[in-house]
Amino acid sequence: MNTQRRKRFGRLAACTALALTAGLVGSAGPALAEDRGSPRSATGSVGPTLDLPGSAPAGSYAARPAKPRMDFDADGISDRVFRQLARVGEQYTQVLLSGSKSGSAESFLLHNDYKEWYKDLVPAGNLAGSAAPELLTLSYDGRLSLLQTNGRMTTAPTWSGKGWQVYNRVVGTGDLTKDGKPDLLARTPSGELFLYRGTGSITTQPFAPRVKVGGGWSIYDQVVGSNDLDADGVADLIARTPKGDLYFYKGTGSATAPFKPAVRVGTGWQIYNQVIGADDLNGDGRADLMARAFSGSMYCYYSTGPGKFAARTSCGAGWQDTELFLGSGITPSYGKHELVGIDRTNRFWFLTARANGTFTEPFSPYPADFWPAGAKLTSATGLDVSGYPRSFALTASGLVNKTTGTPIGGNWSKTNLVVGPGDLTGDGMGDLLSRDSTGTLWLHAGNGTANVFATPVKVGTGWGRYTALVGSGDVSGDGRPDLVGRSGDSLYLFPGTGSTAAPFGARVLVGTGWSAYTALAAPGDINGDGRTDLVARDAAGTLYRFTATGLTGTAAFTARAKISTGWNGYTQLH
């Protein structure tokens, strides 16, 4: 790992007291004109900054201060942990400590940080009642692990549990049951919500067996563990729909019915790609929210009571290169964050996706003769615990994992296309799809190594009608990887089911006019909202972005937005 590259991200602006602006968010929503419209790049090269109040306004303290879930430097204020977007094989998990005198973001060393690209980081809170809180990591293979923290680093896991890939969201909430111990919520793709009560142990069984506490939660694309928003001693919850409606769920303290009915507290929140449960930012005893705009600007919403917030305050900028925030409400993206291509000289290139709908400059870590002449390119995601994509070359002699240099066993002589959308079978391990010359589609279940796959299982026939099949994660927002196919002028979405026998549901028409494009690719989540997006190149070499919305049918993607020109230099994009 390049230490200097880690250090170059992040400056914490000097803390200044910010007066809270009067007025509630209410149904008027948070929108201002400068934040609407397509994602765009922020100017300048300075790293991300936060400008938060140093103390609360006089007389604003609540009777029961909300306990911080993420206080890593033991100063009574939650800290900000985040992961920067990075090149393949690199990670930049960092922390902005509220008590730091330098004001700089510092490396936050997770156990196995250099081996695993964790699917999600979850604020567990202080389960053991010790001086420092615990942190949960969610691995690509479905392992949830509990790590103790110590300032800017964590220990090895004190507990791990398997099978958590059945959920598309795991949320650290704070204390929901009013027993003094922080709890967890977990949501399935079908929308069932389960509560895992904290036990106080950090070794044998940190969470009690799950209890179903609700259904219908699939309507939300973000579920935010907000901690205690109204200072009544019980954690609350915030949820957002893809259309931008914001709902407040007041905690009751009951383990069987932990929330009162939802109350809509805002509209227009679709202008943010991530809503973040930030705990108490201004010292008034109530937890607050942060929200990142597509431009990378950060806004703070200070709680003024049950589900009520003061008008937003600008509190930072430069966050367009941040992939993940501890306490964020998005469903973790099971896709890559990059575009790969082969140019006309047969050179292999990476372009890292930023969180504002653009890409970094192309770079090539491989020698000029790395890519086999005439080989078809596949970039498959989620195949092993590293999490980052693996590049495969399909040649007349077979399929090779070029990232590891390993030939993939099996007969590939009739194969004309390979796709790697992620975990199609629901076992936590990424898989491959192949199509043969007869138009038959096959599923090759992975074993978590990225180099060995099970005997192929027939998915179906008639797939030769599609001139393009792409996938790199979850388009629909249900946590399962999907497949996108183009046939003639039409574009179809094949929703993932998690079943080996029938990995896709019935196709859904999501667009027309797609015959105009000479290349179609799925680079993963390129706007930071957890859903995987599409890019397409036209005959003139212009590249366009189609952003996944979480909606259905022809509303599944936004209208195209121009990224840049000059893309005809690539013979393949994936």
Coordinates of C-alpha atoms in Angstrom, one line a residue:
M1 CA 0.0 0.0 0.0
N2 CA 1.3 3.4 -0.9
T3 CA 1.3 5.3 2.4
Q4 CA 1.5 8.7 0.7
R5 CA -1.6 8.0 -1.3
R6 CA -3.5 7.2 1.9
K7 CA -2.3 10.5 3.4
R8 CA -3.3 12.7 0.5
F9 CA -7.0 12.2 1.2
G10 CA -8.8 14.4 3.6
R11 CA -8.5 17.6 5.5
L12 CA -10.8 18.5 8.4
A13 CA -11.6 22.2 8.3
A14 CA -11.2 24.1 11.5
C15 CA -14.3 23.7 13.6
T16 CA -16.5 26.7 13.9
A17 CA -19.8 27.1 15.7
L18 CA -22.7 27.1 13.2
A19 CA -26.0 28.6 14.4
L20 CA -28.9 26.4 13.6
T21 CA -31.2 27.8 11.0
A22 CA -34.9 28.0 12.0
G23 CA -37.5 26.1 10.2
L24 CA -38.4 22.4 9.7
V25 CA -37.6 20.3 6.7
G26 CA -41.2 19.0 6.6
S27 CA -42.8 18.3 3.3
A28 CA -40.9 21.2 1.6
G29 CA -37.9 18.9 1.4
P30 CA -34.2 19.7 1.4
A31 CA -33.8 20.7 -2.2
L32 CA -32.0 23.8 -3.4
A33 CA -31.5 24.6 -7.1
E34 CA -27.8 24.0 -7.1
D35 CA -28.2 20.4 -6.1
R36 CA -30.8 19.3 -8.6
G37 CA -30.1 17.6 -11.9
S38 CA -27.3 15.3 -13.1
P39 CA -24.3 14.3 -11.0
R40 CA -21.3 16.4 -11.7
S41 CA -17.7 16.8 -10.6
A42 CA -16.6 19.1 -7.8
T43 CA -13.9 21.5 -8.7
G44 CA -10.4 21.5 -7.2
S45 CA -8.2 18.7 -6.0
V46 CA -8.4 19.2 -2.2
G47 CA -9.5 16.2 -0.2
P48 CA -12.8 15.9 1.7
T49 CA -13.5 18.5 4.4
L50 CA -16.0 18.7 7.2
D51 CA -16.9 21.9 9.0
L52 CA -18.9 21.0 12.2
P53 CA -19.8 23.1 15.2
G54 CA -17.4 22.9 18.1
S55 CA -20.1 23.3 20.7
A56 CA -23.9 23.4 21.0
P57 CA -25.8 26.7 21.1
A58 CA -26.5 28.0 24.6
G59 CA -29.5 26.4 26.3
S60 CA -29.9 23.7 23.7
Y61 CA -28.8 20.6 25.7
A62 CA -31.3 17.8 26.1
A63 CA -32.0 16.0 29.3
R64 CA -30.7 12.7 28.0
P65 CA -27.7 13.0 25.7
A66 CA -27.6 10.5 22.9
K67 CA -24.8 8.0 23.5
P68 CA -22.3 8.1 20.6
R69 CA -22.0 4.8 18.6
M70 CA -18.7 5.8 16.8
D71 CA -16.5 7.5 19.4
F72 CA -13.1 6.0 18.7
D73 CA -11.0 8.6 20.5
A74 CA -13.1 8.6 23.7
D75 CA -13.9 12.3 23.7
G76 CA -17.7 11.8 23.9
I77 CA -18.4 12.7 20.2
S78 CA -18.8 10.3 17.3
D79 CA -16.1 10.2 14.7
R80 CA -16.4 9.8 10.9
V81 CA -15.1 6.6 9.3
F82 CA -15.2 6.3 5.6
R83 CA -13.6 4.5 2.7
Q84 CA -12.1 6.2 -0.3
L85 CA -12.5 5.0 -3.8
A86 CA -9.3 3.4 -4.9
R87 CA -7.5 1.5 -7.6
V88 CA -7.7 -2.2 -7.8
G89 CA -6.2 -3.9 -4.8
E90 CA -6.0 -0.8 -2.7
Q91 CA -8.1 0.5 0.2
Y92 CA -8.2 3.8 1.9
T93 CA -10.3 3.3 5.0
Q94 CA -9.9 6.5 7.1
V95 CA -11.1 8.3 10.1
L96 CA -11.7 11.9 11.0
L97 CA -11.3 12.0 14.8
S98 CA -13.3 14.8 16.5
G99 CA -10.5 15.2 19.0
S100 CA -7.7 15.4 16.5
K101 CA -5.5 18.5 16.9
S102 CA -4.1 18.1 13.4
G103 CA -7.6 18.2 11.7
S104 CA -6.4 15.6 9.1
A105 CA -8.0 12.4 8.1
E106 CA -5.9 9.5 9.3
S107 CA -5.7 5.8 8.2
F108 CA -8.1 3.6 10.0
L109 CA -6.6 0.1 10.0
L110 CA -9.1 -2.7 9.8
H111 CA -8.1 -6.2 10.4
N112 CA -7.3 -7.9 7.1
D113 CA -7.7 -4.5 5.4
Y114 CA -5.2 -5.5 2.7
K115 CA -6.9 -8.8 1.9
E116 CA -10.6 -8.1 2.0
W117 CA -12.7 -5.3 0.5
Y118 CA -15.5 -5.4 3.0
K119 CA -19.0 -5.2 1.5
D120 CA -20.1 -2.9 4.4
L121 CA -19.0 -1.5 7.7
V122 CA -21.6 -1.3 10.4
P123 CA -21.4 0.8 13.6
A124 CA -22.1 -1.7 16.4
G125 CA -21.8 0.8 19.2
N126 CA -20.4 -0.1 22.6
L127 CA -21.6 -3.7 23.1
A128 CA -19.2 -4.7 25.9
G129 CA -19.4 -1.5 27.9
S130 CA -15.7 -0.9 27.5
A131 CA -13.9 2.4 26.8
A132 CA -14.1 1.9 23.0
P133 CA -17.0 0.9 20.7
E134 CA -17.1 -2.1 18.4
L135 CA -17.3 -2.3 14.7
L136 CA -18.9 -4.8 12.4
T137 CA -17.5 -5.8 9.0
L138 CA -19.6 -7.6 6.4
S139 CA -17.6 -9.7 4.0
Y140 CA -18.6 -10.6 0.4
D141 CA -19.0 -14.3 1.4
G142 CA -21.7 -13.3 4.0
R143 CA -19.5 -13.3 7.1
L144 CA -20.4 -10.7 9.8
S145 CA -17.5 -10.1 12.1
L146 CA -17.2 -8.1 15.3
L147 CA -14.0 -6.1 15.8
Q148 CA -13.0 -4.0 18.8
T149 CA -11.5 -0.6 18.1
N150 CA -8.6 1.2 19.5
G151 CA -8.4 4.7 18.2
R152 CA -7.3 4.4 14.6
M153 CA -7.3 0.6 14.3
T154 CA -9.2 -2.6 15.1
T155 CA -8.4 -5.9 16.6
A156 CA -8.9 -9.3 14.9
P157 CA -12.5 -10.4 15.1
T158 CA -13.8 -11.5 18.5
W159 CA -16.8 -13.1 16.9
S160 CA -17.9 -14.0 13.3
G161 CA -21.2 -15.4 12.0
K162 CA -22.0 -16.8 8.5
G163 CA -25.0 -16.6 6.3
W164 CA -25.6 -12.8 6.5
Q165 CA -25.8 -12.7 2.7
V166 CA -29.5 -13.4 3.0
Y167 CA -29.9 -9.8 4.0
N168 CA -29.6 -6.8 1.7
R169 CA -29.1 -4.4 4.6
V170 CA -27.6 -4.7 8.1
V171 CA -28.1 -1.6 10.2
G172 CA -26.4 -0.6 13.5
T173 CA -29.2 1.3 15.3
G174 CA -28.1 2.0 18.8
D175 CA -30.3 0.8 21.7
L176 CA -33.7 0.0 20.4
T177 CA -34.9 -2.1 23.3
K178 CA -34.0 0.2 26.2
D179 CA -31.8 -2.3 27.9
G180 CA -28.6 -0.2 27.6
K181 CA -27.2 -2.4 24.8
P182 CA -27.0 -1.5 21.1
D183 CA -28.9 -3.6 18.7
L184 CA -29.0 -4.6 15.0
L185 CA -31.6 -4.6 12.3
A186 CA -31.4 -6.7 9.1
R187 CA -33.7 -6.6 6.0
T188 CA -34.2 -9.3 3.4
P189 CA -34.7 -8.6 -0.3
S190 CA -38.4 -9.3 0.1
G191 CA -38.7 -6.6 2.7
E192 CA -38.9 -8.5 6.0
L193 CA -37.2 -6.7 8.9
F194 CA -35.5 -8.6 11.8
L195 CA -34.2 -7.4 15.1
Y196 CA -31.1 -8.8 16.7
R197 CA -30.9 -7.7 20.3
G198 CA -27.4 -6.9 21.7
T199 CA -26.5 -9.3 24.5
G200 CA -23.5 -7.4 25.9
S201 CA -21.0 -10.2 24.8
I202 CA -18.4 -9.6 22.2
T203 CA -17.3 -13.2 21.9
T204 CA -19.7 -16.1 22.1
Q205 CA -23.1 -14.6 21.1
P206 CA -23.1 -10.8 20.7
F207 CA -26.7 -10.8 19.4
A208 CA -29.7 -12.8 20.4
P209 CA -31.7 -14.9 17.9
R210 CA -33.5 -12.7 15.4
V211 CA -37.1 -11.6 15.8
K212 CA -39.2 -10.5 12.9
V213 CA -40.5 -7.0 13.5
G214 CA -42.0 -6.0 10.2
G215 CA -42.6 -6.5 6.5
G216 CA -42.9 -4.3 3.5
W217 CA -39.5 -2.6 4.0
S218 CA -38.4 -3.2 0.4
I219 CA -40.1 0.2 -0.5
Y220 CA -37.0 2.0 0.9
D221 CA -33.7 2.3 -0.8
Q222 CA -32.0 3.7 2.3
V223 CA -32.5 2.5 5.8
V224 CA -30.5 4.7 8.3
G225 CA -29.7 3.7 11.9
S226 CA -30.0 7.3 13.2
N227 CA -29.5 6.5 16.9
D228 CA -31.6 8.6 19.3
L229 CA -33.0 11.6 17.4
D230 CA -35.3 12.9 20.1
A231 CA -33.3 12.3 23.3
D232 CA -35.8 9.9 24.9
G233 CA -33.2 7.2 25.5
V234 CA -34.4 5.0 22.6
A235 CA -32.9 4.7 19.2
D236 CA -34.9 5.8 16.2
L237 CA -34.8 5.0 12.4
I238 CA -34.9 7.0 9.2
A239 CA -35.9 5.5 5.8
R240 CA -36.0 6.9 2.3
T241 CA -37.8 5.8 -0.8
P242 CA -36.2 5.9 -4.3
K243 CA -38.5 8.9 -5.1
G244 CA -37.0 10.9 -2.2
D245 CA -39.6 10.7 0.5
L246 CA -38.1 10.6 4.0
Y247 CA -39.8 8.8 6.9
F248 CA -39.2 8.8 10.6
Y249 CA -39.7 5.7 12.8
K250 CA -39.8 6.6 16.4
G251 CA -38.3 4.0 18.7
T252 CA -40.6 2.5 21.3
G253 CA -38.2 0.5 23.5
S254 CA -40.1 -2.8 22.7
A255 CA -38.2 -5.8 21.4
T256 CA -41.3 -7.1 19.5
A257 CA -42.7 -3.8 18.1
P258 CA -39.7 -1.4 18.2
F259 CA -41.2 1.4 16.1
K260 CA -44.2 3.6 16.1
P261 CA -45.9 4.0 12.6
A262 CA -43.9 5.8 10.0
V263 CA -44.3 9.6 9.7
R264 CA -43.2 11.3 6.5
V265 CA -40.9 14.1 7.4
G266 CA -39.5 15.2 4.1
T267 CA -39.5 15.0 0.3
G268 CA -36.9 15.7 -2.3
W269 CA -34.2 13.6 -0.6
Q270 CA -33.3 11.9 -3.9
I271 CA -30.9 14.7 -4.5
Y272 CA -28.5 12.9 -2.1
N273 CA -26.8 9.6 -2.9
Q274 CA -26.1 8.8 0.7
V275 CA -28.0 9.7 3.9
I276 CA -25.8 9.1 7.0
G277 CA -26.7 8.6 10.6
A278 CA -24.1 10.8 12.2
D279 CA -25.0 10.7 15.9
D280 CA -24.9 14.0 17.9
L281 CA -22.9 16.5 15.8
N282 CA -23.6 19.7 17.8
G283 CA -23.7 18.5 21.4
D284 CA -27.4 19.2 22.1
G285 CA -28.1 15.6 23.1
R286 CA -30.0 14.6 19.9
A287 CA -28.6 12.6 17.1
D288 CA -28.3 14.3 13.7
L289 CA -28.1 13.4 10.0
M290 CA -25.6 14.1 7.3
A291 CA -26.3 13.8 3.5
R292 CA -24.0 13.8 0.6
A293 CA -25.0 15.4 -2.7
F294 CA -23.9 13.9 -6.1
S295 CA -21.4 16.7 -6.4
G296 CA -19.6 15.6 -3.3
S297 CA -20.9 18.4 -1.1
M298 CA -21.9 17.4 2.4
Y299 CA -24.9 18.8 4.3
C300 CA -25.9 18.5 8.0
Y301 CA -29.4 18.3 9.4
Y302 CA -29.5 19.0 13.1
S303 CA -32.4 17.3 14.9
T304 CA -34.8 19.6 16.7
G305 CA -37.2 16.9 18.0
P306 CA -39.0 13.7 17.0
G307 CA -38.5 13.5 13.2
K308 CA -37.9 17.3 12.9
F309 CA -34.8 18.9 11.6
A310 CA -33.5 22.4 11.2
A311 CA -32.9 23.6 7.6
R312 CA -29.8 22.1 6.2
T313 CA -26.4 23.5 6.7
S314 CA -23.5 23.1 4.3
C315 CA -20.8 21.3 6.3
G316 CA -18.2 20.0 3.9
A317 CA -17.1 19.4 0.3
G318 CA -14.9 17.2 -1.8
W319 CA -16.6 13.9 -0.8
Q320 CA -17.1 12.7 -4.4
D321 CA -14.3 10.2 -4.1
T322 CA -15.7 8.5 -1.0
E323 CA -17.3 5.1 -1.6
L324 CA -18.7 4.3 1.9
F325 CA -19.5 6.0 5.1
L326 CA -19.9 4.3 8.5
G327 CA -23.5 4.7 9.3
S328 CA -24.7 5.2 5.8
G329 CA -28.2 4.1 4.8
I330 CA -27.4 2.6 1.3
T331 CA -27.7 -1.0 0.5
P332 CA -24.1 -2.1 -0.1
S333 CA -23.2 -2.3 -3.8
Y334 CA -22.2 -5.8 -4.8
G335 CA -20.6 -4.5 -7.9
K336 CA -17.3 -3.1 -9.1
H337 CA -16.5 0.6 -9.2
E338 CA -14.5 0.8 -12.4
L339 CA -14.6 0.5 -16.2
V340 CA -12.0 -1.7 -18.0
G341 CA -11.1 -1.5 -21.6
I342 CA -8.9 -2.8 -24.4
D343 CA -7.5 -0.1 -26.7
R344 CA -6.6 -0.4 -30.4
T345 CA -3.0 -1.3 -29.5
N346 CA -4.3 -4.2 -27.4
R347 CA -3.4 -2.4 -24.1
F348 CA -5.4 -3.1 -21.0
W349 CA -6.8 -0.1 -19.1
F350 CA -8.6 0.6 -15.8
L351 CA -10.8 3.7 -15.1
T352 CA -11.9 4.1 -11.5
A353 CA -15.5 5.2 -11.0
R354 CA -16.0 8.2 -8.8
A355 CA -19.1 8.7 -6.7
N356 CA -20.3 11.6 -8.9
G357 CA -20.9 9.8 -12.2
T358 CA -17.5 10.3 -13.7
F359 CA -14.3 8.3 -14.0
T360 CA -10.7 9.0 -13.1
E361 CA -8.0 9.1 -15.8
P362 CA -7.2 5.7 -17.3
F363 CA -4.2 3.8 -15.9
S364 CA -2.6 0.5 -16.8
P365 CA -0.7 -1.5 -14.2
Y366 CA 0.2 -4.3 -16.7
P367 CA 2.9 -4.5 -19.4
A368 CA 1.9 -3.9 -23.1
D369 CA 1.8 -7.6 -23.9
F370 CA -0.5 -8.5 -21.0
W371 CA -3.7 -8.9 -23.0
P372 CA -3.9 -11.8 -25.5
A373 CA -4.6 -10.7 -29.0
G374 CA -8.2 -11.2 -30.0
A375 CA -9.3 -12.3 -26.5
K376 CA -12.8 -11.3 -25.3
L377 CA -12.9 -9.3 -22.1
T378 CA -14.9 -10.0 -19.0
S379 CA -14.7 -8.1 -15.7
A380 CA -16.4 -10.3 -13.0
T381 CA -17.2 -9.0 -9.5
G382 CA -17.5 -10.5 -6.0
L383 CA -15.7 -13.8 -6.8
D384 CA -13.5 -13.8 -3.7
V385 CA -13.1 -12.0 -0.4
S386 CA -10.9 -9.3 -2.0
G387 CA -14.2 -8.0 -3.4
Y388 CA -12.6 -6.2 -6.3
P389 CA -13.2 -7.3 -9.9
R390 CA -11.2 -10.0 -11.7
S391 CA -10.5 -9.8 -15.4
F392 CA -11.0 -12.8 -17.6
A393 CA -9.8 -13.4 -21.2
L394 CA -11.8 -15.7 -23.4
T395 CA -9.7 -17.1 -26.2
A396 CA -9.9 -20.0 -28.7
S397 CA -7.9 -22.1 -26.2
G398 CA -10.1 -21.4 -23.1
L399 CA -10.9 -19.0 -20.3
V400 CA -8.1 -17.5 -18.2
N401 CA -8.4 -15.4 -15.0
K402 CA -5.8 -12.7 -16.1
T403 CA -5.8 -11.1 -12.7
T404 CA -4.3 -14.2 -11.2
G405 CA -3.0 -15.8 -14.3
T406 CA -5.0 -19.0 -13.7
P407 CA -6.7 -21.0 -16.5
I408 CA -10.3 -21.9 -15.7
G409 CA -11.1 -25.6 -16.1
G410 CA -13.9 -26.8 -18.4
N411 CA -14.7 -26.8 -22.1
W412 CA -15.1 -23.2 -23.4
S413 CA -14.7 -24.0 -27.1
K414 CA -18.3 -23.1 -28.0
T415 CA -18.5 -20.1 -25.6
N416 CA -19.0 -16.7 -27.2
L417 CA -19.6 -14.6 -24.1
V418 CA -18.8 -14.6 -20.3
V419 CA -20.4 -12.4 -17.7
G420 CA -19.7 -12.1 -14.0
P421 CA -22.5 -10.1 -12.3
G422 CA -21.8 -11.4 -8.7
D423 CA -23.4 -13.9 -6.4
L424 CA -26.3 -15.3 -8.4
T425 CA -27.0 -18.4 -6.2
G426 CA -27.3 -16.6 -2.8
D427 CA -24.4 -18.5 -1.1
G428 CA -22.2 -15.4 -0.8
M429 CA -19.8 -16.4 -3.5
G430 CA -19.7 -14.8 -6.9
D431 CA -20.5 -16.7 -10.1
L432 CA -20.0 -16.6 -13.8
L433 CA -22.5 -16.9 -16.7
S434 CA -21.5 -18.1 -20.2
R435 CA -23.4 -18.3 -23.4
D436 CA -22.6 -20.9 -26.1
S437 CA -23.0 -20.8 -29.9
T438 CA -26.5 -22.3 -29.7
G439 CA -27.7 -19.4 -27.5
T440 CA -27.8 -21.5 -24.3
L441 CA -27.0 -19.6 -21.1
W442 CA -25.1 -21.5 -18.4
L443 CA -24.4 -20.7 -14.7
H444 CA -21.0 -21.5 -13.3
A445 CA -21.2 -21.3 -9.5
G446 CA -18.0 -20.0 -7.8
N447 CA -16.4 -21.4 -4.7
G448 CA -14.9 -18.2 -3.4
T449 CA -11.5 -18.5 -5.0
A450 CA -12.2 -16.8 -8.4
N451 CA -10.3 -19.7 -10.1
V452 CA -12.6 -22.7 -9.6
F453 CA -16.2 -23.1 -10.7
A454 CA -18.7 -25.9 -10.4
T455 CA -20.1 -27.9 -13.3
P456 CA -22.2 -25.5 -15.4
V457 CA -26.0 -25.5 -14.8
K458 CA -28.3 -24.7 -17.8
V459 CA -30.2 -21.5 -17.3
G460 CA -32.1 -21.5 -20.5
T461 CA -32.1 -21.3 -24.3
G462 CA -32.9 -18.4 -26.7
W463 CA -30.2 -16.1 -25.3
G464 CA -28.6 -15.7 -28.7
R465 CA -31.1 -12.9 -29.5
Y466 CA -29.2 -10.5 -27.2
T467 CA -26.4 -8.5 -28.8
A468 CA -25.1 -7.6 -25.4
L469 CA -25.4 -9.1 -21.9
V470 CA -23.8 -7.1 -19.0
G471 CA -24.0 -7.1 -15.2
S472 CA -21.8 -6.0 -12.3
G473 CA -24.1 -6.1 -9.3
D474 CA -27.4 -4.8 -8.1
V475 CA -29.4 -2.6 -10.5
S476 CA -32.8 -2.8 -8.8
G477 CA -31.7 -2.1 -5.3
D478 CA -32.8 -5.4 -3.7
G479 CA -29.3 -6.5 -2.9
R480 CA -29.2 -9.2 -5.5
P481 CA -27.1 -9.0 -8.7
D482 CA -29.0 -8.5 -11.9
L483 CA -28.4 -9.0 -15.6
V484 CA -29.1 -6.5 -18.4
G485 CA -29.5 -7.6 -22.0
R486 CA -30.0 -5.7 -25.3
S487 CA -32.1 -7.2 -28.1
G488 CA -32.5 -5.1 -31.2
D489 CA -33.6 -1.7 -30.0
S490 CA -34.8 -2.8 -26.6
L491 CA -33.0 -3.1 -23.3
Y492 CA -34.2 -5.6 -20.7
L493 CA -33.5 -6.2 -17.0
F494 CA -33.3 -9.8 -15.7
P495 CA -33.8 -9.4 -11.9
G496 CA -31.7 -11.8 -9.8
T497 CA -33.5 -14.3 -7.6
G498 CA -30.7 -15.9 -5.6
S499 CA -31.7 -19.3 -6.9
T500 CA -29.3 -21.7 -8.6
A501 CA -32.2 -23.4 -10.5
A502 CA -33.7 -20.2 -11.7
P503 CA -31.3 -17.3 -11.2
F504 CA -33.4 -14.7 -13.0
G505 CA -37.0 -13.6 -12.9
A506 CA -39.0 -12.7 -15.9
R507 CA -37.4 -10.0 -18.1
V508 CA -38.6 -6.4 -17.8
L509 CA -38.4 -3.8 -20.6
V510 CA -36.4 -0.9 -19.2
G511 CA -35.7 1.1 -22.4
T512 CA -35.7 1.5 -26.1
G513 CA -33.4 3.2 -28.6
W514 CA -30.4 1.1 -27.5
S515 CA -29.4 0.0 -31.0
A516 CA -27.7 3.4 -31.4
Y517 CA -24.8 2.3 -29.2
T518 CA -21.8 0.4 -30.3
A519 CA -20.7 -0.6 -26.8
L520 CA -22.6 -1.3 -23.6
A521 CA -20.9 -1.8 -20.2
A522 CA -21.8 -2.1 -16.5
P523 CA -19.1 -0.4 -14.5
G524 CA -20.9 -0.8 -11.2
D525 CA -22.0 2.0 -8.9
I526 CA -20.7 5.2 -10.4
N527 CA -22.8 7.7 -8.5
G528 CA -22.4 6.5 -4.9
D529 CA -26.0 5.4 -4.2
G530 CA -25.3 1.6 -3.9
R531 CA -27.0 0.7 -7.2
T532 CA -25.0 -0.4 -10.3
D533 CA -25.3 1.8 -13.4
L534 CA -24.7 1.5 -17.1
V535 CA -22.6 3.3 -19.7
A536 CA -23.0 3.2 -23.5
R537 CA -20.9 4.5 -26.4
D538 CA -22.3 5.8 -29.6
A539 CA -20.8 5.6 -33.1
A540 CA -19.2 9.0 -32.7
G541 CA -17.3 7.8 -29.6
T542 CA -19.3 9.7 -27.0
L543 CA -19.8 7.9 -23.7
Y544 CA -23.1 8.3 -21.8
R545 CA -24.1 7.4 -18.3
F546 CA -27.5 5.8 -17.4
T547 CA -28.0 5.9 -13.7
A548 CA -30.1 3.2 -11.9
T549 CA -33.0 4.8 -10.0
G550 CA -34.4 1.9 -8.0
L551 CA -37.7 2.3 -9.8
T552 CA -39.3 -0.2 -12.2
G553 CA -39.9 -0.6 -15.9
T554 CA -38.7 2.2 -18.2
A555 CA -38.0 4.3 -15.1
A556 CA -35.3 1.9 -14.0
F557 CA -32.6 4.2 -15.5
T558 CA -32.4 8.0 -15.9
A559 CA -32.2 9.7 -19.3
R560 CA -28.7 9.5 -20.6
A561 CA -26.1 12.0 -19.4
K562 CA -22.9 12.7 -21.4
I563 CA -19.7 11.8 -19.7
S564 CA -17.1 12.6 -22.4
T565 CA -16.0 12.1 -26.0
G566 CA -13.1 10.2 -27.6
W567 CA -14.1 6.7 -26.5
N568 CA -13.7 5.1 -29.9
G569 CA -10.1 4.3 -29.0
Y570 CA -11.4 1.3 -27.1
T571 CA -12.2 -1.9 -29.0
Q572 CA -13.8 -3.4 -25.8
L573 CA -15.4 -1.9 -22.7
H574 CA -16.6 -3.9 -19.7

